[in-house]
Tab-separated table of C-alpha atoms in Angstrom:
chain	number	residue	atom	x	y	z
A	177	LEU	CA	-86.950	55.777	-46.698
A	178	GLY	CA	-85.934	52.238	-45.568
A	179	PRO	CA	-84.267	51.350	-42.391
A	180	PRO	CA	-81.042	52.823	-40.919
A	181	GLY	CA	-78.002	51.826	-43.149
A	182	ARG	CA	-80.507	50.297	-45.890
A	183	THR	CA	-79.490	51.041	-49.575
A	184	ARG	CA	-81.955	52.931	-51.432
A	185	GLU	CA	-84.259	50.837	-54.166
A	186	PRO	CA	-83.792	52.843	-57.322
A	187	SER	CA	-87.091	53.177	-59.121
A	188	PHE	CA	-86.966	52.943	-62.644
A	189	ARG	CA	-88.747	51.716	-65.710
A	190	ARG	CA	-87.416	49.642	-68.289
A	191	ARG	CA	-88.127	50.928	-71.577
A	192	PRO	CA	-89.623	48.204	-74.058
A	193	ARG	CA	-87.594	46.336	-76.212
A	194	ARG	CA	-88.356	45.644	-79.966
A	195	PRO	CA	-87.766	42.124	-80.970
A	196	GLY	CA	-84.264	41.655	-82.255
A	197	ALA	CA	-83.085	44.868	-81.195
A	198	MET	CA	-80.415	43.150	-78.835
A	199	SER	CA	-78.753	41.101	-81.187
A	200	LYS	CA	-76.846	43.438	-82.846
A	201	SER	CA	-75.270	45.319	-79.598
A	202	THR	CA	-74.739	42.009	-77.771
A	203	ARG	CA	-70.978	41.152	-77.851
A	204	LEU	CA	-70.134	39.492	-74.460
A	205	PRO	CA	-70.311	35.691	-74.173
A	206	LEU	CA	-73.050	33.805	-72.600
A	207	VAL	CA	-71.767	32.154	-69.500
A	208	GLN	CA	-73.943	29.373	-67.841
A	209	ALA	CA	-72.805	27.679	-64.594
A	210	ASP	CA	-74.099	24.156	-64.146
A	211	LEU	CA	-72.853	23.692	-60.501
A	212	ALA	CA	-73.703	20.851	-57.955
A	213	GLU	CA	-74.261	23.756	-55.398
A	214	PRO	CA	-75.381	27.328	-56.183
A	215	LYS	CA	-72.896	30.198	-55.942
A	216	ASP	CA	-73.645	33.791	-54.585
A	217	TRP	CA	-70.479	34.943	-56.360
A	218	LEU	CA	-69.923	37.123	-53.515
A	219	SER	CA	-66.000	35.966	-52.460
A	220	PRO	CA	-62.875	36.801	-54.476
A	221	ALA	CA	-62.422	33.102	-54.685
A	222	ASP	CA	-65.966	32.523	-56.560
A	223	ILE	CA	-65.696	35.684	-58.708
A	224	GLN	CA	-62.079	34.425	-60.089
A	225	GLU	CA	-63.741	30.980	-60.837
A	226	ALA	CA	-66.777	32.921	-62.740
A	227	PHE	CA	-63.751	34.576	-65.112
A	228	ARG	CA	-62.039	31.274	-65.697
A	229	MET	CA	-65.348	30.114	-67.056
A	230	GLN	CA	-65.238	32.650	-69.744
A	231	PRO	CA	-63.025	34.144	-72.416
A	232	GLN	CA	-60.935	36.906	-71.647
A	233	CYS	CA	-61.381	38.746	-74.752
A	234	VAL	CA	-64.492	39.776	-76.504
A	235	CYS	CA	-65.574	41.552	-79.716
A	236	PRO	CA	-66.540	44.853	-79.128
A	237	ASP	CA	-69.706	46.668	-80.946
A	238	TRP	CA	-67.839	48.032	-83.900
A	239	SER	CA	-70.783	50.354	-84.870
A	240	SER	CA	-69.994	52.143	-81.783
A	241	LEU	CA	-65.922	52.429	-82.438
A	242	LYS	CA	-66.913	54.336	-85.662
A	243	MET	CA	-67.441	57.521	-83.845
A	244	THR	CA	-64.519	57.153	-81.483
A	245	VAL	CA	-62.031	56.346	-84.609
A	246	VAL	CA	-63.568	59.515	-86.298
A	247	SER	CA	-63.387	62.279	-83.694
A	248	VAL	CA	-60.290	60.863	-81.467
A	249	ILE	CA	-58.107	58.345	-83.090
A	250	ALA	CA	-57.959	59.852	-86.530
A	251	PRO	CA	-57.134	63.249	-85.516
A	252	GLY	CA	-54.506	62.032	-83.369
A	253	ALA	CA	-52.936	60.186	-86.479
A	254	ILE	CA	-52.947	63.398	-88.330
A	255	PHE	CA	-51.003	65.011	-85.695
A	256	MET	CA	-48.340	62.223	-85.381
A	257	ARG	CA	-48.033	61.999	-88.942
A	258	TRP	CA	-47.574	65.788	-89.910
A	259	LEU	CA	-47.379	68.100	-87.246
A	260	LEU	CA	-45.325	66.109	-84.756
A	261	CYS	CA	-42.531	65.213	-87.731
A	262	GLN	CA	-42.806	68.943	-88.541
A	263	ALA	CA	-42.208	69.939	-84.804
A	264	SER	CA	-39.158	67.789	-84.698
A	265	ALA	CA	-37.687	68.795	-87.862
A	266	GLY	CA	-35.184	71.561	-88.179
A	267	GLU	CA	-31.193	71.871	-88.138
A	268	GLU	CA	-29.558	68.836	-86.811
A	269	ASP	CA	-28.229	70.574	-83.763
A	270	ALA	CA	-31.184	72.484	-82.962
A	271	PRO	CA	-34.692	71.107	-83.759
A	272	ARG	CA	-37.717	73.038	-83.098
A	273	VAL	CA	-38.697	70.474	-80.517
A	274	SER	CA	-36.500	68.336	-78.354
A	275	TRP	CA	-36.445	64.861	-79.221
A	276	SER	CA	-37.266	63.594	-75.685
A	277	ARG	CA	-40.495	65.560	-75.739
A	278	VAL	CA	-41.341	64.034	-79.110
A	279	GLY	CA	-40.611	60.585	-77.619
A	280	ILE	CA	-42.736	61.300	-74.440
A	281	CYS	CA	-45.542	62.447	-76.724
A	282	SER	CA	-45.230	59.293	-78.955
A	283	PHE	CA	-45.285	57.145	-75.867
A	284	TRP	CA	-48.599	58.645	-74.472
A	285	ALA	CA	-50.126	57.881	-77.920
A	286	ALA	CA	-48.941	54.363	-78.021
A	287	GLY	CA	-50.258	53.637	-74.473
A	288	ALA	CA	-53.714	55.329	-75.321
A	289	LEU	CA	-53.755	52.905	-78.509
A	290	LEU	CA	-52.866	49.878	-76.422
A	291	SER	CA	-55.283	50.630	-73.450
A	292	PHE	CA	-58.049	51.433	-76.205
A	293	ALA	CA	-57.787	48.026	-77.699
A	294	THR	CA	-57.674	46.435	-74.086
A	295	ALA	CA	-60.541	48.418	-72.509
A	296	ALA	CA	-62.867	47.552	-75.852
A	297	CYS	CA	-61.830	44.169	-76.128
A	298	ARG	CA	-61.283	42.749	-72.826
A	299	ASN	CA	-64.288	41.221	-71.030
A	300	PRO	CA	-65.877	43.013	-68.183
A	301	GLY	CA	-66.820	40.139	-66.209
A	302	VAL	CA	-70.071	38.203	-66.951
A	303	VAL	CA	-71.880	36.746	-64.251
A	304	PRO	CA	-72.966	33.118	-64.997
A	305	ARG	CA	-76.117	32.384	-65.639
A	306	ALA	CA	-78.201	29.699	-64.213
A	307	PRO	CA	-79.075	26.925	-66.690
A	308	PRO	CA	-82.678	26.975	-67.912
A	309	ARG	CA	-84.456	23.970	-65.663
A	310	ALA	CA	-86.320	21.231	-67.708
A	311	ASP	CA	-89.886	22.561	-66.109
A	312	GLU	CA	-89.000	25.847	-67.593
A	313	ALA	CA	-89.363	24.570	-70.979
A	314	SER	CA	-93.229	24.638	-70.853
A	315	HIS	CA	-93.776	28.078	-69.363
A	316	ASP	CA	-93.815	31.290	-71.389
A	317	ALA	CA	-90.883	33.842	-71.017
A	318	ALA	CA	-93.301	36.518	-69.936
A	319	ALA	CA	-94.751	34.453	-67.335
A	320	ARG	CA	-91.188	33.782	-65.746
A	321	SER	CA	-90.279	37.317	-65.845
A	322	ASN	CA	-93.563	38.068	-63.980
A	323	GLU	CA	-92.808	35.618	-61.131
A	324	GLN	CA	-92.244	36.467	-57.843
A	325	VAL	CA	-89.142	35.867	-56.397
A	326	PRO	CA	-88.377	36.313	-52.910
A	327	ALA	CA	-86.091	39.035	-51.519
A	328	ARG	CA	-82.688	38.518	-50.134
A	329	TYR	CA	-80.523	40.728	-48.052
A	330	VAL	CA	-76.859	40.609	-47.282
A	331	SER	CA	-75.250	42.262	-44.322
A	332	ILE	CA	-71.859	43.946	-44.849
A	333	ASN	CA	-70.532	46.069	-42.256
A	334	GLY	CA	-73.675	46.471	-40.507
A	335	THR	CA	-75.539	47.575	-43.733
A	336	LEU	CA	-78.165	45.684	-45.344
A	337	ILE	CA	-77.838	45.343	-49.018
A	338	LYS	CA	-80.552	43.958	-51.163
A	339	GLN	CA	-79.602	41.480	-53.933
A	340	ARG	CA	-81.886	42.166	-56.734
A	341	TRP	CA	-82.963	38.655	-58.760
A	342	CYS	CA	-82.528	38.971	-62.543
A	343	THR	CA	-85.003	37.598	-64.754
A	344	THR	CA	-83.094	37.621	-67.778
A	345	CYS	CA	-80.062	35.702	-66.066
A	346	ARG	CA	-82.229	33.762	-63.544
A	347	VAL	CA	-79.971	34.490	-60.758
A	348	TYR	CA	-79.348	37.077	-57.480
A	349	ARG	CA	-77.174	39.454	-59.006
A	350	PRO	CA	-74.008	39.510	-56.875
A	351	LEU	CA	-72.791	42.751	-54.726
A	352	ARG	CA	-72.244	45.865	-57.137
A	353	ALA	CA	-73.309	43.721	-60.527
A	354	LYS	CA	-76.021	45.244	-62.710
A	355	HIS	CA	-77.649	43.805	-65.903
A	356	CYS	CA	-76.635	46.026	-68.792
A	357	SER	CA	-79.533	46.466	-71.391
A	358	TYR	CA	-77.243	47.123	-74.007
A	359	CYS	CA	-75.072	43.864	-73.547
A	360	ASP	CA	-77.776	41.805	-72.136
A	361	ARG	CA	-75.632	40.279	-69.695
A	362	CYS	CA	-75.357	40.541	-65.693
A	363	VAL	CA	-71.598	42.090	-65.325
A	364	PHE	CA	-69.457	41.811	-61.978
A	365	ARG	CA	-68.872	45.539	-60.534
A	366	PHE	CA	-70.706	47.265	-63.089
A	367	ASP	CA	-69.518	50.658	-63.558
A	368	HIS	CA	-71.255	52.002	-67.093
A	369	HIS	CA	-71.689	50.990	-70.430
A	370	CYS	CA	-69.382	53.118	-72.855
A	371	THR	CA	-70.839	53.769	-76.208
A	372	TRP	CA	-67.215	55.127	-77.187
A	373	LEU	CA	-65.677	51.575	-76.361
A	374	GLY	CA	-68.591	49.498	-77.450
A	375	ASN	CA	-68.317	47.501	-74.431
A	376	CYS	CA	-69.230	47.578	-70.759
A	377	ILE	CA	-66.696	48.713	-67.978
A	378	GLY	CA	-66.937	46.442	-64.977
A	379	LEU	CA	-64.393	44.407	-63.061
A	380	GLY	CA	-62.328	43.064	-65.919
A	381	ASN	CA	-61.458	46.129	-67.881
A	382	TYR	CA	-61.764	49.154	-65.407
A	383	ARG	CA	-58.261	49.600	-64.785
A	384	SER	CA	-57.599	49.575	-68.607
A	385	PHE	CA	-60.162	52.071	-68.792
A	386	LEU	CA	-58.437	54.499	-65.982
A	387	PHE	CA	-55.005	53.850	-68.030
A	388	LEU	CA	-57.003	54.486	-71.075
A	389	ILE	CA	-58.352	58.509	-69.919
A	390	THR	CA	-54.947	59.041	-68.618
A	391	ALA	CA	-52.909	58.572	-71.364
A	392	THR	CA	-55.275	60.424	-73.906
A	393	ALA	CA	-55.387	63.213	-71.444
A	394	LEU	CA	-51.514	63.417	-71.312
A	395	PHE	CA	-51.287	63.020	-75.087
A	396	PHE	CA	-53.721	65.685	-76.151
A	397	GLY	CA	-52.198	67.636	-73.682
A	398	HIS	CA	-48.807	67.214	-74.202
A	399	SER	CA	-49.435	67.594	-78.119
A	400	ALA	CA	-51.388	70.942	-77.557
A	401	ALA	CA	-47.897	72.407	-75.895
A	402	ILE	CA	-45.847	71.173	-78.542
A	403	THR	CA	-47.872	72.832	-81.390
A	404	LEU	CA	-47.996	75.970	-79.471
A	405	GLU	CA	-44.253	76.080	-79.155
A	406	VAL	CA	-44.005	75.585	-82.808
A	407	LEU	CA	-46.463	78.184	-83.555
A	408	ARG	CA	-44.971	80.451	-81.521
A	409	ARG	CA	-41.625	80.283	-83.275
A	410	ASP	CA	-43.325	80.598	-86.551
A	411	MET	CA	-45.009	83.937	-85.600
A	412	ARG	CA	-41.932	84.957	-84.225
A	413	GLU	CA	-40.483	84.938	-87.629
A	414	GLY	CA	-43.356	86.234	-89.341
A	415	SER	CA	-43.104	89.440	-86.887
A	416	ALA	CA	-39.389	89.981	-87.504
A	417	LEU	CA	-39.680	89.892	-91.233
A	418	SER	CA	-42.706	92.620	-91.320
A	419	GLY	CA	-42.000	96.044	-91.882
A	420	THR	CA	-44.514	98.659	-90.293
A	421	LEU	CA	-46.390	98.222	-87.452
A	422	GLU	CA	-49.846	97.796	-89.499
A	423	ALA	CA	-48.161	95.362	-91.785
A	424	GLY	CA	-46.951	93.531	-88.924
A	425	ARG	CA	-50.497	92.906	-87.396
A	426	LEU	CA	-51.884	91.820	-91.008
A	427	GLN	CA	-48.829	89.266	-91.188
A	428	VAL	CA	-49.448	87.998	-87.999
A	429	LEU	CA	-53.233	87.509	-88.609
A	430	ARG	CA	-52.451	86.062	-92.122
A	431	ARG	CA	-49.679	83.766	-90.511
A	432	LEU	CA	-51.993	82.639	-87.883
A	433	PHE	CA	-55.257	81.615	-89.572
A	434	ILE	CA	-54.111	81.168	-93.041
A	435	LEU	CA	-50.831	79.649	-93.117
A	436	ASN	CA	-50.755	78.129	-89.685
A	437	GLY	CA	-54.704	77.527	-89.474
A	438	GLY	CA	-54.159	73.888	-88.887
A	439	LYS	CA	-51.709	74.383	-86.024
A	440	SER	CA	-54.312	76.760	-84.337
A	441	LEU	CA	-57.214	74.535	-85.320
A	442	TRP	CA	-55.436	71.619	-83.686
A	443	ILE	CA	-54.415	73.660	-80.160
A	444	ALA	CA	-58.175	74.638	-79.794
A	445	TYR	CA	-59.201	70.851	-80.255
A	446	SER	CA	-56.667	69.326	-78.080
A	447	VAL	CA	-57.279	71.813	-75.386
A	448	PHE	CA	-60.766	71.003	-75.261
A	449	VAL	CA	-60.176	67.122	-75.471
A	450	PHE	CA	-57.624	67.459	-72.668
A	451	PHE	CA	-60.195	69.229	-70.491
A	452	ALA	CA	-62.543	66.561	-71.095
A	453	PHE	CA	-60.570	63.476	-70.343
A	454	PHE	CA	-59.191	65.456	-67.261
A	455	VAL	CA	-62.375	66.327	-65.898
A	456	LEU	CA	-63.384	62.555	-66.339
A	457	LEU	CA	-60.176	61.293	-64.735
A	458	LEU	CA	-60.691	63.797	-61.633
A	459	TYR	CA	-63.887	62.169	-61.309
A	460	HIS	CA	-63.129	58.772	-61.485
A	461	ALA	CA	-60.171	59.576	-59.148
A	462	VAL	CA	-62.735	60.761	-56.444
A	463	MET	CA	-65.174	57.686	-57.166
A	464	ILE	CA	-61.892	55.174	-56.545
A	465	GLY	CA	-61.240	57.478	-52.850
A	466	GLN	CA	-64.947	56.849	-51.904
A	467	ASN	CA	-65.044	52.866	-53.312
A	468	LEU	CA	-68.216	53.997	-55.507
A	469	THR	CA	-68.780	52.805	-59.263
A	470	THR	CA	-70.416	55.335	-61.744
A	471	ASN	CA	-74.024	53.333	-61.365
A	472	GLU	CA	-73.850	53.708	-57.694
A	473	HIS	CA	-72.963	57.224	-57.866
A	474	VAL	CA	-75.499	58.466	-60.273
A	475	ARG	CA	-78.528	56.575	-58.611
A	476	ASP	CA	-77.258	57.430	-55.223
A	477	TYR	CA	-77.504	54.167	-53.973
A	478	TYR	CA	-76.348	54.376	-50.465
A	479	ILE	CA	-78.103	56.377	-48.440
A	480	GLN	CA	-76.213	56.946	-45.257
A	481	ARG	CA	-72.865	55.309	-45.648
A	482	ASN	CA	-71.259	53.157	-48.295
A	483	PRO	CA	-70.473	49.631	-46.704
A	484	PHE	CA	-67.631	48.888	-49.040
A	485	ASP	CA	-65.699	52.385	-48.245
A	486	VAL	CA	-62.917	51.759	-45.916
A	487	THR	CA	-60.059	54.447	-46.394
A	488	CYS	CA	-58.835	55.955	-49.094
A	489	VAL	CA	-55.497	53.861	-49.425
A	490	ASP	CA	-57.150	50.817	-49.130
A	491	ASN	CA	-59.896	51.889	-51.498
A	492	TYR	CA	-57.298	52.317	-54.068
A	493	ARG	CA	-55.481	49.308	-53.521
A	494	GLN	CA	-58.502	47.365	-53.724
A	495	VAL	CA	-59.122	48.907	-57.254
A	496	PHE	CA	-55.454	48.375	-58.631
A	497	CYS	CA	-53.980	45.587	-56.555
A	498	CYS	CA	-57.246	43.482	-55.842
A	499	PRO	CA	-58.504	42.336	-59.367
A	500	TYR	CA	-60.846	40.107	-57.862
A	501	GLY	CA	-61.853	41.929	-54.736
A	502	SER	CA	-61.302	42.083	-51.190
A	503	PRO	CA	-62.809	39.567	-48.684
A	504	LEU	CA	-65.826	41.098	-47.565
A	505	PRO	CA	-67.224	41.105	-43.933
A	506	LEU	CA	-70.432	39.215	-44.693
A	507	GLY	CA	-72.854	38.855	-41.925
A	508	SER	CA	-75.730	36.493	-41.195
A	509	GLY	CA	-78.665	37.093	-43.523
A	510	THR	CA	-77.957	35.953	-46.853
A	511	GLU	CA	-80.963	33.371	-46.606
A	512	GLU	CA	-84.194	34.274	-48.746
A	513	LEU	CA	-86.891	36.389	-47.130
A	514	ARG	CA	-90.697	36.260	-48.052
A	515	PRO	CA	-91.667	39.567	-49.305
A	516	ALA	CA	-94.013	40.301	-46.623
A	517	GLN	CA	-91.124	39.557	-43.962
A	518	SER	CA	-88.369	41.282	-45.985
A	519	PHE	CA	-88.910	44.537	-44.489
A	520	GLU	CA	-89.185	43.822	-40.967
A	521	ARG	CA	-86.445	40.956	-40.976
A	522	GLY	CA	-84.199	43.628	-42.395
A	523	GLN	CA	-84.827	45.917	-39.469
A	524	ALA	CA	-84.353	43.334	-37.028
A	525	GLN	CA	-80.807	42.150	-38.791
A	526	MET	CA	-80.037	45.766	-38.503
A	527	ARG	CA	-80.810	46.208	-35.187
A	528	ALA	CA	-78.648	42.839	-34.083
A	529	ALA	CA	-75.788	44.052	-36.343
A	530	VAL	CA	-75.639	47.635	-34.425
């Protein structure tokens, strides 16, 4: 363990990359910032400037989207084309399902498709790389990756956070940023890499991702309720037409698994998908209340306290109302530290902050 309030350094090894393996999944733009003065990309103004340097839309990994289309979008389209139309069919004065419920279900379907396209094609926010220096042309890439770069700490609310040096992007990673091994880019406020979307989830598309899982959960939950209502009416009609009790049971089973097998299968599938997205939505609701990202929570990055956690209301306001983050109370201690002095200097800064 490190000094009090210090962040834990996750220990992990990177798997060796096969030559050319990253080129197929790299879809995020390569952003280089040739500035007169180097930037730390810590303040909201600097992050906004970084977003202006890059396009707003990116091309997702289409190979990853195939699984999403087959397992989620295609079944939803089948429901909208056949089951929902059948549910709204009936007499003009008394349809099976009210048009208001059909309209609400269609609204959530349209919202899910729109947010899916937005989250998959929106730039999550690439950290600008430092342009290669002229003296680096004669050095080997492996030698540069093994170069000893001094450690650096940033003090926020009395907690020291170590900024890692990214050997690929040749920059100190901004706070809460991470280098994605799939996209080969450092991403602002990296949450996770979503293979269902073929894109990283970061500062630029996190809110679109939240609306996507919300609309998808409501669509599948609403569709399960509509299909269940239609199935119950069909079963009541079958029971009324049956004669004896034994014949009625056989008729119920026949209508449930043969005549209405598609409806029964859709109810089971939609209920499963609804609970899956509902649990995911609850998880992110808790993470937003604690001002944590998925990457920080999985790695248990903060040992004692999260320096970005203020209050639950302020945390939600920061995510939904501050697209580039809120100003951070940075303390002194952003200077570079030699590796031999990083731990001792960090302890001294922590004692001074307390």
